[in-house]
XYZ file of C-alpha atoms in Angstrom:
246
model
C 212.521 109.464 -132.067
C 216.174 110.357 -130.675
C 217.678 112.347 -128.132
C 220.434 112.847 -130.103
C 221.427 112.038 -133.868
C 221.646 108.800 -134.271
C 220.846 107.747 -130.330
C 217.586 106.146 -129.394
C 215.101 107.970 -127.096
C 215.851 104.751 -124.291
C 219.852 104.733 -124.414
C 221.081 107.311 -121.740
C 224.068 109.748 -122.923
C 226.501 109.703 -120.862
C 227.085 113.199 -119.097
C 231.085 113.497 -117.496
C 231.469 116.163 -115.449
C 235.354 117.282 -114.424
C 236.222 118.398 -111.036
C 238.929 120.851 -109.821
C 242.177 120.729 -111.233
C 241.372 119.056 -114.554
C 239.402 119.523 -117.182
C 237.351 118.051 -119.726
C 240.021 116.146 -121.979
C 240.551 114.276 -118.730
C 238.075 112.108 -119.170
C 239.285 111.147 -123.087
C 240.259 107.424 -122.542
C 237.036 106.837 -120.312
C 235.455 108.447 -123.607
C 237.385 106.065 -125.999
C 236.103 103.101 -124.137
C 232.592 104.351 -123.697
C 232.086 104.779 -127.508
C 233.369 101.530 -128.377
C 230.655 100.127 -126.447
C 228.023 102.412 -128.387
C 227.096 104.811 -125.765
C 226.657 108.807 -126.856
C 229.252 110.297 -124.294
C 229.756 114.277 -123.559
C 232.529 115.621 -121.157
C 231.021 119.120 -119.823
C 232.865 122.073 -119.222
C 232.654 122.654 -115.681
C 232.689 126.594 -114.717
C 234.357 125.734 -111.154
C 232.586 128.974 -110.074
C 229.923 127.850 -107.264
C 228.195 124.746 -106.786
C 224.492 126.408 -107.888
C 226.026 128.325 -110.842
C 228.094 125.182 -111.943
C 224.772 123.024 -111.624
C 222.608 125.589 -113.832
C 224.961 125.123 -116.262
C 225.046 121.418 -116.053
C 221.378 121.719 -116.384
C 221.186 123.518 -119.109
C 223.238 120.625 -120.972
C 220.781 117.902 -119.199
C 217.920 119.908 -121.400
C 219.998 120.456 -124.278
C 220.417 116.778 -124.812
C 216.516 115.833 -124.110
C 216.382 112.854 -123.084
C 217.762 110.459 -120.372
C 220.722 110.967 -119.077
C 223.589 109.441 -116.435
C 225.726 111.910 -114.878
C 229.229 111.012 -113.675
C 230.920 113.200 -111.491
C 235.118 113.640 -110.915
C 236.032 114.984 -107.661
C 234.070 118.268 -106.917
C 232.154 117.460 -109.911
C 230.165 114.715 -107.335
C 228.856 118.086 -105.958
C 227.672 119.478 -109.514
C 225.857 116.287 -110.487
C 224.296 116.112 -106.743
C 222.983 119.775 -107.291
C 221.793 119.299 -110.672
C 220.108 116.205 -110.454
C 217.852 116.662 -107.891
C 214.518 116.681 -108.822
C 215.360 116.417 -112.712
C 213.579 113.513 -113.741
C 216.091 113.112 -117.186
C 218.865 111.717 -114.769
C 218.654 108.293 -114.630
C 221.999 107.240 -112.448
C 224.679 108.801 -110.856
C 228.299 107.731 -110.742
C 230.610 109.316 -108.549
C 234.626 108.707 -109.798
C 236.854 109.873 -106.828
C 234.023 112.148 -105.952
C 232.012 113.937 -102.885
C 228.491 112.710 -102.713
C 227.251 115.465 -99.920
C 224.202 115.706 -97.790
C 222.474 118.835 -97.744
C 224.543 121.397 -96.693
C 227.751 119.839 -97.119
C 230.422 121.072 -99.073
C 233.720 120.156 -100.305
C 235.774 121.503 -98.062
C 233.990 119.722 -94.779
C 233.915 116.361 -96.758
C 237.734 116.503 -97.510
C 238.651 117.042 -93.651
C 235.974 114.627 -92.574
C 239.369 111.959 -92.413
C 242.587 111.982 -92.291
C 245.175 111.170 -95.247
C 244.320 114.211 -97.522
C 247.083 116.178 -98.197
C 245.738 119.004 -100.952
C 245.987 122.100 -99.066
C 249.760 121.466 -98.974
C 249.887 121.512 -102.293
C 247.580 125.153 -103.608
C 248.697 128.497 -104.584
C 245.895 130.815 -103.914
C 245.117 134.452 -105.464
C 242.481 137.088 -105.138
C 240.039 137.003 -108.276
C 237.976 140.114 -109.423
C 234.944 138.492 -108.538
C 235.664 138.650 -104.865
C 237.630 135.660 -102.814
C 240.503 133.801 -104.062
C 241.146 130.930 -106.655
C 243.267 127.586 -105.952
C 245.628 125.966 -108.085
C 247.810 123.211 -107.874
C 250.989 124.393 -107.773
C 252.793 122.550 -110.280
C 256.009 121.249 -108.731
C 253.626 119.185 -106.471
C 250.876 118.079 -109.261
C 252.031 115.184 -110.216
C 252.750 113.722 -106.181
C 249.676 115.344 -105.241
C 246.776 114.710 -108.421
C 248.116 111.844 -110.536
C 250.764 109.861 -109.079
C 249.995 106.495 -110.869
C 250.996 108.582 -114.384
C 254.166 109.433 -115.658
C 255.858 112.376 -115.446
C 255.256 113.758 -119.145
C 251.786 113.258 -118.612
C 251.547 115.049 -114.978
C 253.461 117.477 -116.093
C 251.026 118.550 -119.345
C 247.849 118.117 -117.199
C 249.319 120.808 -114.470
C 249.783 122.826 -117.377
C 245.905 122.117 -118.653
C 244.428 122.024 -114.459
C 241.566 124.254 -114.403
C 241.591 126.567 -110.808
C 238.720 126.626 -108.558
C 236.880 129.217 -106.773
C 237.251 129.172 -103.079
C 233.645 129.397 -103.070
C 232.982 127.003 -105.115
C 234.575 124.368 -102.418
C 232.691 125.792 -99.500
C 229.453 126.183 -101.004
C 226.915 123.256 -99.671
C 224.692 121.339 -101.273
C 221.841 123.552 -101.637
C 218.742 121.416 -101.877
C 216.120 119.490 -99.709
C 217.330 115.806 -100.011
C 220.495 114.394 -101.620
C 219.730 112.932 -104.987
C 221.141 110.051 -103.695
C 218.887 108.562 -101.985
C 216.532 107.897 -104.359
C 218.293 107.839 -108.175
C 220.497 104.501 -107.959
C 224.017 105.697 -107.448
C 227.952 103.999 -108.012
C 231.332 104.699 -106.954
C 234.635 104.429 -108.022
C 238.280 105.881 -106.206
C 241.343 104.974 -105.624
C 243.120 103.689 -102.266
C 245.851 106.235 -102.821
C 244.031 109.310 -102.963
C 245.693 112.499 -101.682
C 243.093 115.099 -102.586
C 240.286 112.904 -101.190
C 241.117 110.468 -98.551
C 240.075 106.835 -99.371
C 238.075 106.464 -95.785
C 236.026 109.975 -96.421
C 235.563 108.207 -100.465
C 234.423 104.603 -98.633
C 231.875 106.747 -95.819
C 230.167 108.539 -98.869
C 229.535 105.592 -100.841
C 228.479 103.725 -97.917
C 225.960 106.327 -97.053
C 224.876 106.536 -100.175
C 223.977 102.825 -100.574
C 226.012 102.084 -103.520
C 224.706 99.760 -105.915
C 228.483 98.849 -106.530
C 231.952 100.052 -105.251
C 235.217 99.841 -106.936
C 238.192 100.365 -104.902
C 241.217 100.371 -107.063
C 244.397 99.481 -105.423
C 247.408 101.895 -105.852
C 245.095 104.696 -107.540
C 245.576 108.381 -107.069
C 242.387 111.022 -107.458
C 243.223 111.148 -111.131
C 240.991 107.821 -111.733
C 239.353 108.639 -115.281
C 242.560 109.183 -116.860
C 244.862 106.402 -114.632
C 242.386 104.195 -114.364
C 240.179 103.852 -117.460
C 238.891 100.505 -116.915
C 237.389 100.961 -113.903
C 236.081 104.237 -114.692
C 234.501 102.517 -117.443
C 233.497 99.442 -115.894
C 231.444 101.311 -113.268
C 229.792 103.668 -115.715
C 228.987 100.738 -117.897
C 226.749 99.491 -114.960
C 225.073 102.932 -114.291
C 224.398 102.943 -118.027
C 223.108 99.344 -117.933
C 220.556 100.116 -115.083
C 219.428 103.851 -116.889
C 218.240 101.392 -119.795
C 216.164 99.319 -117.885
């Protein structure tokens, strides 16, 4: 019996959930490495509209897989995988890639401001959207330094042009579950020490609070960890997938 064509039922499918100002292709280098390790992988198109709505969509994807999954979320994607994993027996492991790992009620904005060192607010452009409130994108002129300083200028320019904006509501929404899923589902963390979107101190705090099974802190790495440090991200996901097989 298979959960996807050619994928044994006890082999987890890895679902990669991008965060704000990124898109599904930001995982490409990680996907290549996971595929070489015979892992089926799906990069989910995160709507970036609201935590609950985005998580509902992710749950639809999980249901479509029809078997065990490992959820890996980048940045705001950590909010989404946390919401989607709560009470979901298909989720066998969580991987937070430079990502928020919230307690109930905590939002991305709250956690990012909990420690000093972030400069995202100074790099954002805001404009109203028809559904209400504002949407944010990173000023393309500031994108390289802010988001992916450890990538070359040409790639940073492309990433700035393909960035997916996020609503103010999504960043303000608190985790709406009774208990944080990382309290019962094993979790792994990987992040850089030069992250300007989520301060490294906040990322360390969340990993320690979640009693991380394994944490990698990559020296000199930016927020765009999946693109700039795919080996470290892949190694972390492989550890989680190995656990999920057991």
